[in-house]
Coordinates of C-alpha atoms in Angstrom, one line a residue:
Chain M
X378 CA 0.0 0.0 0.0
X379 CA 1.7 3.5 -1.1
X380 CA 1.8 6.0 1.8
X381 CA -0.3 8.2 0.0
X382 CA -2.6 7.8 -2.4
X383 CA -4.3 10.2 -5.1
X384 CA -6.6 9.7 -8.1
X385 CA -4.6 10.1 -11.0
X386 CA -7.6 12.0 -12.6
X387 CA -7.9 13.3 -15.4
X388 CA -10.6 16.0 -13.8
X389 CA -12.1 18.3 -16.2
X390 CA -14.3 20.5 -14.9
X391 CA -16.0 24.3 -16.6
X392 CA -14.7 27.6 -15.8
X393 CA -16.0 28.9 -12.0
X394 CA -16.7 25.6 -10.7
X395 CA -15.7 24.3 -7.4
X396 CA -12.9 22.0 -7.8
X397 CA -12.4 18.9 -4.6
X398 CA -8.6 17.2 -5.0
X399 CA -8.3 14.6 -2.7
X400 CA -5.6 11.9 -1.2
X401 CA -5.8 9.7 1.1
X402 CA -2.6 8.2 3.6
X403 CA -1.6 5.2 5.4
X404 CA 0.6 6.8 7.8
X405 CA -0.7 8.1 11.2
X406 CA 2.7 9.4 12.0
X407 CA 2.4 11.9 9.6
X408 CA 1.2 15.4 10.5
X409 CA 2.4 18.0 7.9
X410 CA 0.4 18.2 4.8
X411 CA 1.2 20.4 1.8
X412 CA -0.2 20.6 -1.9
X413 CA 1.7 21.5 -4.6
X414 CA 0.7 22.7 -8.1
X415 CA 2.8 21.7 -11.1
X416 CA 2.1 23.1 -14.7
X417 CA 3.2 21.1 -17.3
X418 CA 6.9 20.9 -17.8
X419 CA 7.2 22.9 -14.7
X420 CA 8.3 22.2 -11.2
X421 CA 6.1 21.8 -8.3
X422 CA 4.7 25.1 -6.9
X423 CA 3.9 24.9 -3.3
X424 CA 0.2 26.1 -2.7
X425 CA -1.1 25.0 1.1
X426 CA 0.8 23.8 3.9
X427 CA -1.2 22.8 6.5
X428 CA -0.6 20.5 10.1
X429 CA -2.8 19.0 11.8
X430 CA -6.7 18.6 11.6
X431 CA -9.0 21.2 10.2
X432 CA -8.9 23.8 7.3
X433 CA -6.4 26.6 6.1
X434 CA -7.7 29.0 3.3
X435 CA -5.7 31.2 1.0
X436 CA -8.2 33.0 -1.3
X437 CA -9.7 30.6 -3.6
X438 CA -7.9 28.0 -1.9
X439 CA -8.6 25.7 0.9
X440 CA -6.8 23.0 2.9
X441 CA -8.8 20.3 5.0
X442 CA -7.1 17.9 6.6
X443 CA -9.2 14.7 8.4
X444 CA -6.8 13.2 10.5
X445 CA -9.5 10.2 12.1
X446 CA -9.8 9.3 8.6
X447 CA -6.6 10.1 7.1
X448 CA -7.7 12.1 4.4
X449 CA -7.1 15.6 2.6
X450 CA -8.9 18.1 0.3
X451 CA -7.7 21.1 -1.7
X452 CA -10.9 22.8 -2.6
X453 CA -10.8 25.6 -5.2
X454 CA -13.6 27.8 -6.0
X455 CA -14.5 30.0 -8.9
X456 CA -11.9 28.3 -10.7
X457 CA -10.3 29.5 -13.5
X458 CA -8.7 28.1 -16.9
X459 CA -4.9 29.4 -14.9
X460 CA -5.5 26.5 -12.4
X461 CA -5.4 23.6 -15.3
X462 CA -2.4 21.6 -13.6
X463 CA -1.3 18.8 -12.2
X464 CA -2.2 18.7 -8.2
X465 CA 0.0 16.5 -5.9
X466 CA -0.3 16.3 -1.7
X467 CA 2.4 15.2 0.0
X468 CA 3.8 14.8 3.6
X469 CA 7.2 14.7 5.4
X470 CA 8.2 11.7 7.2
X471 CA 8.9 11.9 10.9
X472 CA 12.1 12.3 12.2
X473 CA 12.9 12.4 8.4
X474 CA 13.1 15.5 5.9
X475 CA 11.7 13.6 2.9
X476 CA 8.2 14.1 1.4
X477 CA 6.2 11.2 0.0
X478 CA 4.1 12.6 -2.4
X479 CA 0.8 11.7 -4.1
X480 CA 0.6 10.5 -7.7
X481 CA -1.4 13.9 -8.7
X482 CA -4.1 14.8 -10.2
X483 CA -4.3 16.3 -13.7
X484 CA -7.1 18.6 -13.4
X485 CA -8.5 20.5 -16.6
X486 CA -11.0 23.6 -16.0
X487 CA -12.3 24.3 -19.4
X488 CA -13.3 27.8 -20.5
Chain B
X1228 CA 15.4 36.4 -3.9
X1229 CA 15.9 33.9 -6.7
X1230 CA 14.4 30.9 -6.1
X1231 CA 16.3 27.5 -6.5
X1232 CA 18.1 27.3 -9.9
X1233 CA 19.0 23.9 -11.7
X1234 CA 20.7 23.5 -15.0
X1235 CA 20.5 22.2 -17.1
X1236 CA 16.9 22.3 -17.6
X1237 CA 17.7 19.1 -20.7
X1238 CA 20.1 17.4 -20.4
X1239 CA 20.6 14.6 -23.3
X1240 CA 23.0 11.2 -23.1
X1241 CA 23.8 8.4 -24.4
X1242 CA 23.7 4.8 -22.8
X1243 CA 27.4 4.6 -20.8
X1244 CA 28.2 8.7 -20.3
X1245 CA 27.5 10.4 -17.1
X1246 CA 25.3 13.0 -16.2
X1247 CA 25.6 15.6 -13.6
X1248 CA 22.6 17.8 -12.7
X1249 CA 23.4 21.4 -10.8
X1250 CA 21.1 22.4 -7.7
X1251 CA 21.9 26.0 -6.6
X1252 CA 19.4 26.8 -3.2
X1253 CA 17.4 29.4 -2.4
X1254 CA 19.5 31.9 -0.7
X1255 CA 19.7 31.3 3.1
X1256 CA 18.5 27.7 2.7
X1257 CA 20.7 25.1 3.5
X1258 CA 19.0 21.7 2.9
X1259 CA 18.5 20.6 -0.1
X1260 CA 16.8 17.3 -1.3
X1261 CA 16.8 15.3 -4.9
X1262 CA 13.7 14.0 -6.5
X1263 CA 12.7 12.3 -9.6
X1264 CA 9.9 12.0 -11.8
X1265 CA 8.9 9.3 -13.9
X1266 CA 6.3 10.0 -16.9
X1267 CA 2.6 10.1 -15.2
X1268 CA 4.6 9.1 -11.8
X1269 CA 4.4 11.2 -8.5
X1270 CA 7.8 12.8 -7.4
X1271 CA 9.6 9.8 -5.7
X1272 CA 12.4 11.4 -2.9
X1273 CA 16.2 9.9 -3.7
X1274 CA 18.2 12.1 -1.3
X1275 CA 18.8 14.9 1.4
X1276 CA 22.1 16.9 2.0
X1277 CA 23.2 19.5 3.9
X1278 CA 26.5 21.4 3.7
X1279 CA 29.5 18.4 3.0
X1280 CA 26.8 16.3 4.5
X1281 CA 24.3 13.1 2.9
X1282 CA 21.8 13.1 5.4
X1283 CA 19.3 10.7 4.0
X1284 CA 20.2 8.6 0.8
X1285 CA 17.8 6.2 1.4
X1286 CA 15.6 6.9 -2.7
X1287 CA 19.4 6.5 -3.9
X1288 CA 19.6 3.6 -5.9
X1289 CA 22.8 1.7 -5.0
X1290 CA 24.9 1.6 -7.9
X1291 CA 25.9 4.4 -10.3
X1292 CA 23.8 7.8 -8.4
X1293 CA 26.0 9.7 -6.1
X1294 CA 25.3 13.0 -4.8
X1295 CA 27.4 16.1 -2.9
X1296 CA 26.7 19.3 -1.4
X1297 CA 29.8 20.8 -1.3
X1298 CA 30.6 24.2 1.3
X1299 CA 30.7 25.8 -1.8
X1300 CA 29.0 25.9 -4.9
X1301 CA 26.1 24.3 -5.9
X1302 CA 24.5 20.5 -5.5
X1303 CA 25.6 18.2 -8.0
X1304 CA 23.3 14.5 -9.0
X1305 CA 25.6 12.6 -10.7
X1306 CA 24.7 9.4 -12.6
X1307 CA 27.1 7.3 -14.2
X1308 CA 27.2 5.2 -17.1
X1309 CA 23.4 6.4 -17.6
X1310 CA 20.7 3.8 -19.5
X1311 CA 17.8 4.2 -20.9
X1312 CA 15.5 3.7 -17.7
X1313 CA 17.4 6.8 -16.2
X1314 CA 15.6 9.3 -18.5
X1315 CA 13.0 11.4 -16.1
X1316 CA 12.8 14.8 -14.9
X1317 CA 15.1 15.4 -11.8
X1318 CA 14.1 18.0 -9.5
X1319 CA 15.8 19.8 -6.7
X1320 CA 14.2 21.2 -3.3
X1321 CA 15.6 23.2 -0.4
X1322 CA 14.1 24.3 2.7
X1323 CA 15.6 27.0 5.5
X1324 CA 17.5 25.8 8.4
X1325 CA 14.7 24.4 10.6
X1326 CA 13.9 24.9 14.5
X1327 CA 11.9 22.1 14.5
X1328 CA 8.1 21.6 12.7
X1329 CA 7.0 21.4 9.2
X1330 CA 9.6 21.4 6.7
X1331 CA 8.5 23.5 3.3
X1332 CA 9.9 22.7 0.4
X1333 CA 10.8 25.0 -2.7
X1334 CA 11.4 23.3 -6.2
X1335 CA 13.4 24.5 -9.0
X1336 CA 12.5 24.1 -12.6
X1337 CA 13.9 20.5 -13.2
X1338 CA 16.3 18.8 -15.1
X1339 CA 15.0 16.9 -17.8
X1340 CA 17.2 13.5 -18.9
X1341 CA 17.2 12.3 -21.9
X1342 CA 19.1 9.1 -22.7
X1343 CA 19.3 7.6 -26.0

């Protein structure tokens, strides 16, 4: 079982739609969560960074993190045609500096 | 502040040469970390340095990858005697010096591998 596990997608939703990426994780030691947002050819952009249980926002972006059920959300509203990327989640290791990542999702949002 | 800088961004080889791959760190940041990505793979984590220092090499596989941090100048992934399976887009991170918590990590553009 991967440590962290994400639909590969593809999403495509329409322009100002509200956009759910989630992952799930195995790990219960884990408890940094971040999202990243990589355009194509690009490298990963880091977009939330949350720890712990509950949500973070950040304008049209928010970060809920479920830690009974060990699962996380990136929701984006009014989304836009700029947030067509690929969206991974990922985590640190304890007592280690590495981040597992998701597979990501390749999300479309059509005009 | 630039951010973290790799180059080159393609990098093309043929099966037996070696590759090396530059990392240069945000400014201040002294950790940095290698990962690779495979076509429609997640980023898989191969190592972490600090200054003169391999911290964590355990992505590394064993034969033909080294990596260094030098005290100065930049990061350097070297491969050796490179094959086919090595071609993927290698992509550096670094984070500040930490006092303990989360640990944010900034990515630079990539280098992309090609091996022929």
């Amino acid at each position: 079982q991967k440590e962290v596990e994400q639909d590969p997608g593809p999403l495509s939703v329409p322009e100002g739609a509200i956009v759910s990426l989630n992952c799930t994780y195995s790990n219960s030691a884990f408890q940094y969560f971040m999202w990243y947002r990589q355009y194509s050819r690009k490298g990963p952009e880091l977009l939330m960074y949350t720890y712990s249980s509950g949500n973070k926002e950040d304008g049209r972006f928010t970060a809920q993190v479920d830690k009974s059920s060990k699962y996380i959300s990136l929701f984006i509203r009014d989304s836009q045609p700029s947030d067509s990327a690929t969206y991974l989640c990922a985590s640190p290791t304890q007592g280690a500096q590495k981040l597992v990542f998701g597979q990501g999702t390749r999300l479309t949002i059509n005009p | 502040n630039a951010g973290v800088m790799q180059n080159p961004r393609h990098l093309v080889r043929r099966r037996g040469q070696e590759a090396r791959l530059r990392c240069s760190p945000m400014k201040g940041h002294s950790h940095v970390y290698w990962y690779r990505q495979l076509p429609e793979e997640g980023l898989k984590f191969m190592v972490y340095l600090q200054k003169e220092n391999i911290i964590d090499e355990s992505g590394m596989p064993k034969e033909r990858f080294s990596a260094e941090f030098p005290k100065e100048g930049p990061s350097i992934l070297r491969i050796q005697q490179v094959v086919r399976g090595d071609s993927a887009a290698y992509f550096c991170a670094s984070s500040p010096r930490l006092a303990g918590g989360g640990n944010e990590q900034f990515f630079g553009p990539g280098t992309r591998l090609t091996v022929l």
